[in-house]
Amino acid sequence: MTKRVVIIEGEDASPEAVRPTVDLVDRLQVEIEWVRPPVGETALARGLAAFPDEARAAIDESDATLFGATSGKSVPALLYLRWGRDTYANVRPSRFFPGCQSPLREPEGLDLVIVRENIEDLYIAAEGDVADLAPLGLTSRFSGKPVVEFQPGKYAIKVITEKGTERVARHAFELAQRRKKQGHPGRLTCTSKYNVLSQTDGLFRDVTERVAADYPDVAFDTLIVDDFAHKLVKHSKAFDVIVIPNLYGDILSDAAAGLVGGLGVAPSGCYGADYAYFESVHGTAPDIAGKNIINPTATILSAAMMLDYLGFSEAAGTLERAVAETYAEGSVKTPDQGGTASTIEFCAAVASRL
Ligand code: IPM
Ligand code: MN
């Protein structure tokens, strides 16, 4: 059955990565109907709102969205894709492709996936004046001082819920199970700052630990997040799947991307109960906009994740293999990986291997 996919190209250099990626997917002869509603710059240029109703409707009537990256103008669409569509599991694989520029001495075999909770935590994004907290009569557990004494100052709210944690934990366990069938260790690491934030991050750990009982075939362990950051760099290959609250996941998935060659090669997929969208982890790279040198790998691999989600797993595998072979062969690489190829040249090299 034909799947409908919304394309949101994003800003700056982002469209230069999205357009040739769509061409690559078209070569795979999968039944996808692309929909390109006006969003961000294109919408504003036509005198429309940055995220017009018709774009929202197009998303609602689609099976998935392929999103580029946004510097601002497409942010309302991104907010809708995350919070509007409740895409709670942000899956960020870091897999080393031989030929990429890793800072590690022996990156071969590094293949981990960070599953970042995508809705809650400090991304509730409710901040304000500390003085406004006075009616709550809160006390700092560490200093014993009333919280209102920390002023003038600002607060931010961190919320972790049982339901929010359980669903992302299940997503992560199921991913670990699927990967185990493909030869990965079948291990899930839950990490948060549960030693200090015993209520919020403690709940994240406790709920995940409880869910672990339903997945006895997946080895489970917990790590405090600073310890995880250290081990991520020092013993990167020891990890398989990691489940992590939103903000730590944002930060450490960028770090994990650095281990395998940087943001140019880091894809992601954000999955909800009835929708998913796919985007590179990187931003819009305004410094190289218009130069046709942005590394499209992150977008191509995001598209491969999308193909898998839509049920075109063979095409997804073909696309990923073509990328892997292009790096292994090594003569066509974009500047971020130490090469001189343009975006289009890289995509042509990938296309020749499909
Ligand atoms: C990301 C980005 C976003 C985030 C921003 C653009 C809201 O950094 O997708 O990782 O913090 O989640
Ligand atoms: Mn980020």
mmCIF file of C-alpha atoms and ligand atoms in Angstrom:
data_model
loop_
_atom_site.group_PDB
_atom_site.id
_atom_site.type_symbol
_atom_site.label_atom_id
_atom_site.label_comp_id
_atom_site.label_asym_id
_atom_site.label_seq_id
_atom_site.Cartn_x
_atom_site.Cartn_y
_atom_site.Cartn_z
ATOM 1 C CA MET A 1 0.000 0.000 0.000
ATOM 2 C CA THR A 2 1.248 3.464 -0.882
ATOM 3 C CA LYS A 3 2.537 5.435 2.100
ATOM 4 C CA ARG A 4 2.246 9.169 2.309
ATOM 5 C CA VAL A 5 5.230 11.129 3.620
ATOM 6 C CA VAL A 6 5.408 14.837 4.367
ATOM 7 C CA ILE A 7 8.680 16.548 3.510
ATOM 8 C CA ILE A 8 9.761 19.576 5.519
ATOM 9 C CA GLU A 9 13.060 20.737 4.095
ATOM 10 C CA GLY A 10 13.999 23.179 6.855
ATOM 11 C CA GLU A 11 16.369 26.110 6.547
ATOM 12 C CA ASP A 12 19.902 27.102 5.537
ATOM 13 C CA ALA A 13 21.885 24.084 4.258
ATOM 14 C CA SER A 14 19.226 21.597 5.298
ATOM 15 C CA PRO A 15 17.298 21.482 1.978
ATOM 16 C CA GLU A 16 20.585 20.654 0.227
ATOM 17 C CA ALA A 17 20.658 17.405 2.211
ATOM 18 C CA VAL A 18 16.928 16.638 2.051
ATOM 19 C CA ARG A 19 16.404 16.992 -1.722
ATOM 20 C CA PRO A 20 19.027 14.479 -2.909
ATOM 21 C CA THR A 21 17.955 12.123 -0.105
ATOM 22 C CA VAL A 22 14.422 12.099 -1.495
ATOM 23 C CA ASP A 23 15.899 11.359 -4.951
ATOM 24 C CA LEU A 24 17.769 8.385 -3.478
ATOM 25 C CA VAL A 25 14.608 7.020 -1.871
ATOM 26 C CA ASP A 26 12.791 7.406 -5.200
ATOM 27 C CA ARG A 27 15.392 5.173 -6.831
ATOM 28 C CA LEU A 28 14.435 2.378 -4.459
ATOM 29 C CA GLN A 29 11.015 2.159 -6.115
ATOM 30 C CA VAL A 30 9.095 2.072 -2.880
ATOM 31 C CA GLU A 31 5.478 3.148 -2.967
ATOM 32 C CA ILE A 32 5.767 6.540 -1.341
ATOM 33 C CA GLU A 33 3.750 9.595 -2.208
ATOM 34 C CA TRP A 34 5.609 12.729 -1.135
ATOM 35 C CA VAL A 35 3.658 15.720 0.131
ATOM 36 C CA ARG A 36 5.326 19.120 0.358
ATOM 37 C CA PRO A 37 3.148 21.539 2.315
ATOM 38 C CA PRO A 38 4.473 25.076 2.736
ATOM 39 C CA VAL A 39 6.314 25.370 6.073
ATOM 40 C CA GLY A 40 8.771 27.938 7.427
ATOM 41 C CA GLU A 41 10.494 30.026 4.765
ATOM 42 C CA THR A 42 8.396 28.767 1.843
ATOM 43 C CA ALA A 43 5.186 29.485 3.755
ATOM 44 C CA LEU A 44 6.290 32.953 4.865
ATOM 45 C CA ALA A 45 7.368 33.811 1.313
ATOM 46 C CA ARG A 46 3.801 33.078 0.189
ATOM 47 C CA GLY A 47 2.354 35.330 2.870
ATOM 48 C CA LEU A 48 1.198 32.370 4.973
ATOM 49 C CA ALA A 49 1.863 31.608 8.622
ATOM 50 C CA ALA A 50 5.122 29.732 9.343
ATOM 51 C CA PHE A 51 3.104 26.597 10.068
ATOM 52 C CA PRO A 52 -0.184 26.946 8.188
ATOM 53 C CA ASP A 53 -3.223 24.782 8.960
ATOM 54 C CA GLU A 54 -2.806 22.973 5.656
ATOM 55 C CA ALA A 55 0.673 21.829 6.729
ATOM 56 C CA ARG A 56 -0.672 20.507 10.000
ATOM 57 C CA ALA A 57 -3.472 18.735 8.122
ATOM 58 C CA ALA A 58 -0.926 17.249 5.706
ATOM 59 C CA ILE A 59 1.010 15.825 8.663
ATOM 60 C CA ASP A 60 -2.184 14.432 10.193
ATOM 61 C CA GLU A 61 -3.082 12.741 6.912
ATOM 62 C CA SER A 62 0.375 11.257 6.396
ATOM 63 C CA ASP A 63 2.157 8.122 7.613
ATOM 64 C CA ALA A 64 5.389 9.934 8.517
ATOM 65 C CA THR A 65 7.369 13.151 8.077
ATOM 66 C CA LEU A 66 10.914 13.559 6.845
ATOM 67 C CA PHE A 67 12.201 16.724 8.497
ATOM 68 C CA GLY A 68 15.394 18.557 7.612
ATOM 69 C CA ALA A 69 16.694 20.878 10.309
ATOM 70 C CA THR A 70 15.414 24.213 11.505
ATOM 71 C CA SER A 71 17.093 27.410 12.604
ATOM 72 C CA GLY A 72 13.777 28.914 13.686
ATOM 73 C CA LYS A 73 11.231 29.357 10.929
ATOM 74 C CA SER A 74 10.125 25.713 10.925
ATOM 75 C CA VAL A 75 10.172 25.379 14.715
ATOM 76 C CA PRO A 76 6.349 25.465 15.069
ATOM 77 C CA ALA A 77 6.191 22.418 12.780
ATOM 78 C CA LEU A 78 8.851 20.655 14.848
ATOM 79 C CA LEU A 79 6.950 21.408 18.065
ATOM 80 C CA TYR A 80 3.830 19.949 16.495
ATOM 81 C CA LEU A 81 5.688 16.830 15.322
ATOM 82 C CA ARG A 82 7.014 16.236 18.838
ATOM 83 C CA TRP A 83 4.414 17.483 21.310
ATOM 84 C CA GLY A 84 1.401 17.681 19.017
ATOM 85 C CA ARG A 85 1.868 14.128 17.754
ATOM 86 C CA ASP A 86 3.314 12.891 21.052
ATOM 87 C CA THR A 87 6.375 11.261 19.475
ATOM 88 C CA TYR A 88 7.842 10.200 22.782
ATOM 89 C CA ALA A 89 10.742 7.953 21.792
ATOM 90 C CA ASN A 90 13.625 9.753 20.101
ATOM 91 C CA VAL A 91 15.835 7.007 18.711
ATOM 92 C CA ARG A 92 19.397 8.102 17.931
ATOM 93 C CA PRO A 93 21.748 5.423 16.626
ATOM 94 C CA SER A 94 25.513 5.916 16.670
ATOM 95 C CA ARG A 95 27.025 3.341 14.381
ATOM 96 C CA PHE A 96 30.565 3.580 13.090
ATOM 97 C CA PHE A 97 30.940 3.163 9.342
ATOM 98 C CA PRO A 98 34.580 2.352 8.492
ATOM 99 C CA GLY A 99 35.857 5.306 6.499
ATOM 100 C CA CYS A 100 34.234 7.917 8.723
ATOM 101 C CA GLN A 101 36.400 10.136 10.874
ATOM 102 C CA SER A 102 36.128 8.932 14.453
ATOM 103 C CA PRO A 103 38.332 10.390 17.205
ATOM 104 C CA LEU A 104 38.623 6.883 18.698
ATOM 105 C CA ARG A 105 41.674 4.725 18.068
ATOM 106 C CA GLU A 106 39.573 1.621 17.395
ATOM 107 C CA PRO A 107 36.025 2.625 16.498
ATOM 108 C CA GLU A 108 35.322 -0.534 14.472
ATOM 109 C CA GLY A 109 32.222 -2.249 15.777
ATOM 110 C CA LEU A 110 30.831 0.723 17.690
ATOM 111 C CA ASP A 111 27.089 0.421 17.243
ATOM 112 C CA LEU A 112 24.835 1.797 19.966
ATOM 113 C CA VAL A 113 21.435 3.428 20.102
ATOM 114 C CA ILE A 114 20.337 6.147 22.479
ATOM 115 C CA VAL A 115 16.598 6.168 23.132
ATOM 116 C CA ARG A 116 15.848 9.616 24.443
ATOM 117 C CA GLU A 117 12.540 10.355 26.144
ATOM 118 C CA ASN A 118 11.245 13.150 23.944
ATOM 119 C CA ILE A 119 8.358 14.904 25.706
ATOM 120 C CA GLU A 120 8.982 15.423 29.418
ATOM 121 C CA ASP A 121 11.799 16.353 31.783
ATOM 122 C CA LEU A 122 12.981 19.970 31.519
ATOM 123 C CA TYR A 123 11.396 20.077 28.055
ATOM 124 C CA ILE A 124 8.106 20.799 29.800
ATOM 125 C CA ALA A 125 9.708 24.216 29.246
ATOM 126 C CA ALA A 126 7.951 25.933 32.128
ATOM 127 C CA GLU A 127 10.229 28.541 33.648
ATOM 128 C CA GLY A 128 9.710 31.618 35.739
ATOM 129 C CA ASP A 129 10.737 33.797 38.668
ATOM 130 C CA VAL A 130 11.786 31.996 41.838
ATOM 131 C CA ALA A 131 9.742 34.543 43.769
ATOM 132 C CA ASP A 132 6.577 33.094 42.200
ATOM 133 C CA LEU A 133 7.268 29.782 43.980
ATOM 134 C CA ALA A 134 6.753 31.364 47.424
ATOM 135 C CA PRO A 135 3.220 29.953 47.965
ATOM 136 C CA LEU A 136 4.593 26.426 47.580
ATOM 137 C CA GLY A 137 6.884 26.763 50.621
ATOM 138 C CA LEU A 138 9.548 24.520 49.081
ATOM 139 C CA THR A 139 12.832 23.746 50.830
ATOM 140 C CA SER A 140 16.156 22.803 49.248
ATOM 141 C CA ARG A 141 16.904 19.224 50.286
ATOM 142 C CA PHE A 142 20.645 19.906 50.251
ATOM 143 C CA SER A 143 21.009 23.355 51.835
ATOM 144 C CA GLY A 144 17.879 23.181 53.964
ATOM 145 C CA LYS A 145 17.118 26.748 52.888
ATOM 146 C CA PRO A 146 13.693 27.836 51.673
ATOM 147 C CA VAL A 147 13.789 27.812 47.876
ATOM 148 C CA VAL A 148 12.592 31.444 47.731
ATOM 149 C CA GLU A 149 15.887 32.489 49.276
ATOM 150 C CA PHE A 150 17.503 31.647 45.929
ATOM 151 C CA GLN A 151 16.450 34.937 44.432
ATOM 152 C CA PRO A 152 16.360 37.026 42.442
ATOM 153 C CA GLY A 153 16.568 34.063 40.086
ATOM 154 C CA LYS A 154 14.708 31.835 37.679
ATOM 155 C CA TYR A 155 13.455 28.272 37.988
ATOM 156 C CA ALA A 156 12.688 25.562 35.460
ATOM 157 C CA ILE A 157 10.358 22.648 36.013
ATOM 158 C CA LYS A 158 11.518 19.095 35.530
ATOM 159 C CA VAL A 159 8.726 16.544 35.305
ATOM 160 C CA ILE A 160 9.121 12.780 34.956
ATOM 161 C CA THR A 161 5.941 10.713 34.847
ATOM 162 C CA GLU A 162 5.383 7.023 35.319
ATOM 163 C CA LYS A 163 3.443 6.725 32.078
ATOM 164 C CA GLY A 164 5.998 8.760 30.108
ATOM 165 C CA THR A 165 8.838 6.634 31.414
ATOM 166 C CA GLU A 166 7.093 3.312 30.963
ATOM 167 C CA ARG A 167 6.299 3.875 27.297
ATOM 168 C CA VAL A 168 9.794 5.005 26.337
ATOM 169 C CA ALA A 169 11.296 2.147 28.367
ATOM 170 C CA ARG A 170 9.123 -0.376 26.504
ATOM 171 C CA HIS A 171 10.167 1.161 23.196
ATOM 172 C CA ALA A 172 13.821 0.781 24.199
ATOM 173 C CA PHE A 173 13.424 -2.821 25.417
ATOM 174 C CA GLU A 174 11.622 -3.798 22.218
ATOM 175 C CA LEU A 175 14.392 -2.212 20.168
ATOM 176 C CA ALA A 176 16.987 -4.160 22.168
ATOM 177 C CA GLN A 177 15.016 -7.356 21.477
ATOM 178 C CA ARG A 178 14.876 -6.664 17.730
ATOM 179 C CA ARG A 179 18.578 -5.859 17.647
ATOM 180 C CA LYS A 180 19.386 -9.029 19.549
ATOM 181 C CA LYS A 181 17.844 -11.011 16.694
ATOM 182 C CA GLN A 182 20.271 -9.189 14.363
ATOM 183 C CA GLY A 183 23.286 -10.229 16.435
ATOM 184 C CA HIS A 184 23.600 -7.378 18.910
ATOM 185 C CA PRO A 185 24.134 -8.162 22.604
ATOM 186 C CA GLY A 186 20.524 -7.517 23.682
ATOM 187 C CA ARG A 187 21.365 -5.154 26.498
ATOM 188 C CA LEU A 188 19.580 -2.091 27.835
ATOM 189 C CA THR A 189 21.261 0.523 30.008
ATOM 190 C CA CYS A 190 19.050 2.946 31.899
ATOM 191 C CA THR A 191 20.812 6.124 32.929
ATOM 192 C CA SER A 192 19.789 9.222 34.881
ATOM 193 C CA LYS A 193 20.970 11.225 37.884
ATOM 194 C CA TYR A 194 19.018 9.034 40.318
ATOM 195 C CA ASN A 195 21.538 9.462 43.144
ATOM 196 C CA VAL A 196 20.823 13.199 43.408
ATOM 197 C CA LEU A 197 17.399 13.679 41.823
ATOM 198 C CA SER A 198 15.937 10.715 43.639
ATOM 199 C CA GLN A 199 12.313 11.696 43.002
ATOM 200 C CA THR A 200 12.355 12.520 39.289
ATOM 201 C CA ASP A 201 15.345 10.611 37.913
ATOM 202 C CA GLY A 202 14.782 8.019 40.622
ATOM 203 C CA LEU A 203 11.316 7.414 39.191
ATOM 204 C CA PHE A 204 12.803 7.095 35.702
ATOM 205 C CA ARG A 205 15.124 4.357 36.953
ATOM 206 C CA ASP A 206 12.523 2.592 39.109
ATOM 207 C CA VAL A 207 9.890 2.437 36.379
ATOM 208 C CA THR A 208 12.420 1.185 33.810
ATOM 209 C CA GLU A 209 13.624 -1.430 36.282
ATOM 210 C CA ARG A 210 10.038 -2.611 36.799
ATOM 211 C CA VAL A 211 9.445 -2.780 33.029
ATOM 212 C CA ALA A 212 12.650 -4.822 32.690
ATOM 213 C CA ALA A 213 10.878 -7.778 34.289
ATOM 214 C CA ASP A 214 8.743 -8.082 31.136
ATOM 215 C CA TYR A 215 11.850 -8.479 28.967
ATOM 216 C CA PRO A 216 13.899 -11.235 30.600
ATOM 217 C CA ASP A 217 15.798 -11.858 27.348
ATOM 218 C CA VAL A 218 17.317 -8.354 27.513
ATOM 219 C CA ALA A 219 20.220 -7.825 29.923
ATOM 220 C CA PHE A 220 19.479 -4.750 32.004
ATOM 221 C CA ASP A 221 21.677 -2.408 33.986
ATOM 222 C CA THR A 222 21.555 1.106 35.390
ATOM 223 C CA LEU A 223 24.250 3.789 35.427
ATOM 224 C CA ILE A 224 24.342 7.253 36.953
ATOM 225 C CA VAL A 225 24.485 9.645 34.026
ATOM 226 C CA ASP A 226 27.912 11.197 34.742
ATOM 227 C CA ASP A 227 29.384 7.693 34.981
ATOM 228 C CA PHE A 228 27.607 6.878 31.717
ATOM 229 C CA ALA A 229 29.164 9.933 30.025
ATOM 230 C CA HIS A 230 32.606 8.704 31.045
ATOM 231 C CA LYS A 231 32.005 5.123 29.950
ATOM 232 C CA LEU A 232 30.415 6.293 26.702
ATOM 233 C CA VAL A 233 33.745 7.830 25.739
ATOM 234 C CA LYS A 234 36.030 5.240 27.315
ATOM 235 C CA HIS A 235 34.177 1.993 26.725
ATOM 236 C CA SER A 236 31.872 2.993 23.864
ATOM 237 C CA LYS A 237 31.628 -0.496 22.453
ATOM 238 C CA ALA A 238 30.258 -1.909 25.699
ATOM 239 C CA PHE A 239 26.860 -0.320 25.016
ATOM 240 C CA ASP A 240 23.920 -1.579 23.024
ATOM 241 C CA VAL A 241 20.689 0.363 23.748
ATOM 242 C CA ILE A 242 20.479 3.193 26.259
ATOM 243 C CA VAL A 243 17.280 4.739 27.642
ATOM 244 C CA ILE A 244 17.663 8.227 29.047
ATOM 245 C CA PRO A 245 15.601 11.283 30.076
ATOM 246 C CA ASN A 246 15.150 14.095 27.591
ATOM 247 C CA LEU A 247 17.841 16.676 28.402
ATOM 248 C CA TYR A 248 20.666 14.231 29.170
ATOM 249 C CA GLY A 249 19.663 12.422 25.983
ATOM 250 C CA ASP A 250 19.865 15.616 23.964
ATOM 251 C CA ILE A 251 23.388 16.315 25.198
ATOM 252 C CA LEU A 252 24.811 12.807 25.211
ATOM 253 C CA SER A 253 23.404 11.825 21.818
ATOM 254 C CA ASP A 254 25.441 14.669 20.335
ATOM 255 C CA ALA A 255 28.467 13.314 22.212
ATOM 256 C CA ALA A 256 27.762 9.802 20.926
ATOM 257 C CA ALA A 257 27.512 11.193 17.395
ATOM 258 C CA GLY A 258 30.966 12.705 17.861
ATOM 259 C CA LEU A 259 32.374 9.232 18.518
ATOM 260 C CA VAL A 260 31.374 7.891 15.115
ATOM 261 C CA GLY A 261 32.226 10.852 12.913
ATOM 262 C CA GLY A 262 30.120 13.749 14.050
ATOM 263 C CA LEU A 263 26.704 15.218 13.488
ATOM 264 C CA GLY A 264 27.038 14.848 9.725
ATOM 265 C CA VAL A 265 26.395 11.125 10.085
ATOM 266 C CA ALA A 266 23.895 11.076 12.983
ATOM 267 C CA PRO A 267 20.278 10.164 12.131
ATOM 268 C CA SER A 268 17.191 10.012 14.313
ATOM 269 C CA GLY A 269 13.590 8.916 14.389
ATOM 270 C CA CYS A 270 10.928 10.131 16.829
ATOM 271 C CA TYR A 271 8.216 7.542 17.416
ATOM 272 C CA GLY A 272 4.800 7.922 18.997
ATOM 273 C CA ALA A 273 1.890 5.523 19.361
ATOM 274 C CA ASP A 274 0.471 6.384 15.930
ATOM 275 C CA TYR A 275 3.012 8.590 14.196
ATOM 276 C CA ALA A 276 6.730 8.999 13.606
ATOM 277 C CA TYR A 277 8.969 11.577 12.045
ATOM 278 C CA PHE A 278 12.602 11.424 11.033
ATOM 279 C CA GLU A 279 15.316 14.062 11.142
ATOM 280 C CA SER A 280 19.066 14.430 11.224
ATOM 281 C CA VAL A 281 20.461 15.208 14.681
ATOM 282 C CA HIS A 282 22.397 18.170 13.265
ATOM 283 C CA GLY A 283 21.214 21.757 12.864
ATOM 284 C CA THR A 284 20.957 23.838 9.706
ATOM 285 C CA ALA A 285 24.696 24.475 9.221
ATOM 286 C CA PRO A 286 24.225 28.137 8.142
ATOM 287 C CA ASP A 287 28.004 28.541 7.673
ATOM 288 C CA ILE A 288 27.959 26.167 4.687
ATOM 289 C CA ALA A 289 24.512 27.003 3.281
ATOM 290 C CA GLY A 290 24.469 27.250 -0.514
ATOM 291 C CA LYS A 291 27.828 25.511 -0.889
ATOM 292 C CA ASN A 292 26.525 22.023 -1.666
ATOM 293 C CA ILE A 293 28.946 20.438 0.796
ATOM 294 C CA ILE A 294 26.661 19.460 3.662
ATOM 295 C CA ASN A 295 27.062 15.805 4.543
ATOM 296 C CA PRO A 296 23.712 14.218 3.612
ATOM 297 C CA THR A 297 24.493 10.981 5.506
ATOM 298 C CA ALA A 298 22.479 11.962 8.593
ATOM 299 C CA THR A 299 19.436 12.668 6.432
ATOM 300 C CA ILE A 300 19.926 9.556 4.277
ATOM 301 C CA LEU A 301 20.187 7.323 7.349
ATOM 302 C CA SER A 302 17.129 9.040 8.857
ATOM 303 C CA ALA A 303 15.298 8.229 5.625
ATOM 304 C CA ALA A 304 16.444 4.604 5.988
ATOM 305 C CA MET A 305 14.958 4.526 9.496
ATOM 306 C CA MET A 306 11.768 5.917 8.010
ATOM 307 C CA LEU A 307 11.648 3.250 5.314
ATOM 308 C CA ASP A 308 11.985 0.617 8.001
ATOM 309 C CA TYR A 309 9.150 2.207 9.995
ATOM 310 C CA LEU A 310 6.912 2.297 6.921
ATOM 311 C CA GLY A 311 7.464 -1.410 6.320
ATOM 312 C CA PHE A 312 10.003 -1.081 3.502
ATOM 313 C CA SER A 313 12.728 -2.785 5.492
ATOM 314 C CA GLU A 314 14.474 -4.271 2.464
ATOM 315 C CA ALA A 315 14.806 -0.821 0.874
ATOM 316 C CA ALA A 316 16.023 0.531 4.230
ATOM 317 C CA GLY A 317 18.749 -2.122 4.325
ATOM 318 C CA THR A 318 19.744 -1.404 0.723
ATOM 319 C CA LEU A 319 20.109 2.310 1.424
ATOM 320 C CA GLU A 320 22.146 1.752 4.583
ATOM 321 C CA ARG A 321 24.413 -0.751 2.870
ATOM 322 C CA ALA A 322 25.018 1.689 0.008
ATOM 323 C CA VAL A 323 26.096 4.353 2.512
ATOM 324 C CA ALA A 324 28.348 1.880 4.338
ATOM 325 C CA GLU A 325 29.951 0.775 1.057
ATOM 326 C CA THR A 326 30.505 4.358 -0.043
ATOM 327 C CA TYR A 327 32.457 5.093 3.151
ATOM 328 C CA ALA A 328 34.303 1.775 3.024
ATOM 329 C CA GLU A 329 35.438 2.504 -0.526
ATOM 330 C CA GLY A 330 36.492 5.908 0.746
ATOM 331 C CA SER A 331 37.135 8.024 -2.326
ATOM 332 C CA VAL A 332 33.935 10.076 -2.127
ATOM 333 C CA LYS A 333 33.556 11.891 1.177
ATOM 334 C CA THR A 334 32.296 15.326 2.152
ATOM 335 C CA PRO A 335 34.692 17.793 3.865
ATOM 336 C CA ASP A 336 33.460 16.987 7.401
ATOM 337 C CA GLN A 337 34.810 13.438 6.879
ATOM 338 C CA GLY A 338 38.090 14.643 5.419
ATOM 339 C CA GLY A 339 37.075 14.492 1.761
ATOM 340 C CA THR A 340 36.452 17.017 -0.995
ATOM 341 C CA ALA A 341 33.232 15.675 -2.489
ATOM 342 C CA SER A 342 30.091 17.756 -2.777
ATOM 343 C CA THR A 343 26.742 16.687 -1.369
ATOM 344 C CA ILE A 344 25.573 15.735 -4.857
ATOM 345 C CA GLU A 345 28.752 13.751 -5.595
ATOM 346 C CA PHE A 346 28.343 11.813 -2.361
ATOM 347 C CA CYS A 347 24.709 11.033 -3.200
ATOM 348 C CA ALA A 348 25.710 9.945 -6.710
ATOM 349 C CA ALA A 349 28.237 7.535 -5.169
ATOM 350 C CA VAL A 350 25.525 6.134 -2.901
ATOM 351 C CA ALA A 351 23.088 5.912 -5.823
ATOM 352 C CA SER A 352 25.594 3.911 -7.867
ATOM 353 C CA ARG A 353 25.513 1.244 -5.146
ATOM 354 C CA LEU A 354 21.757 0.881 -4.838
HETATM 355 C C1 IPM B 1 17.565 18.280 18.959
HETATM 356 C C2 IPM B 1 17.640 19.764 19.099
HETATM 357 C C3 IPM B 1 16.342 20.232 19.749
HETATM 358 C C4 IPM B 1 16.304 19.690 21.149
HETATM 359 C C5 IPM B 1 16.050 21.728 19.719
HETATM 360 C C6 IPM B 1 16.120 22.303 18.333
HETATM 361 C C7 IPM B 1 14.677 22.001 20.324
HETATM 362 O O1 IPM B 1 18.766 20.149 19.803
HETATM 363 O O2 IPM B 1 16.708 17.800 18.192
HETATM 364 O O3 IPM B 1 18.343 17.563 19.571
HETATM 365 O O4 IPM B 1 16.868 20.275 22.092
HETATM 366 O O5 IPM B 1 15.683 18.653 21.329
HETATM 367 MN MN MN B 2 20.068 18.435 20.319
#
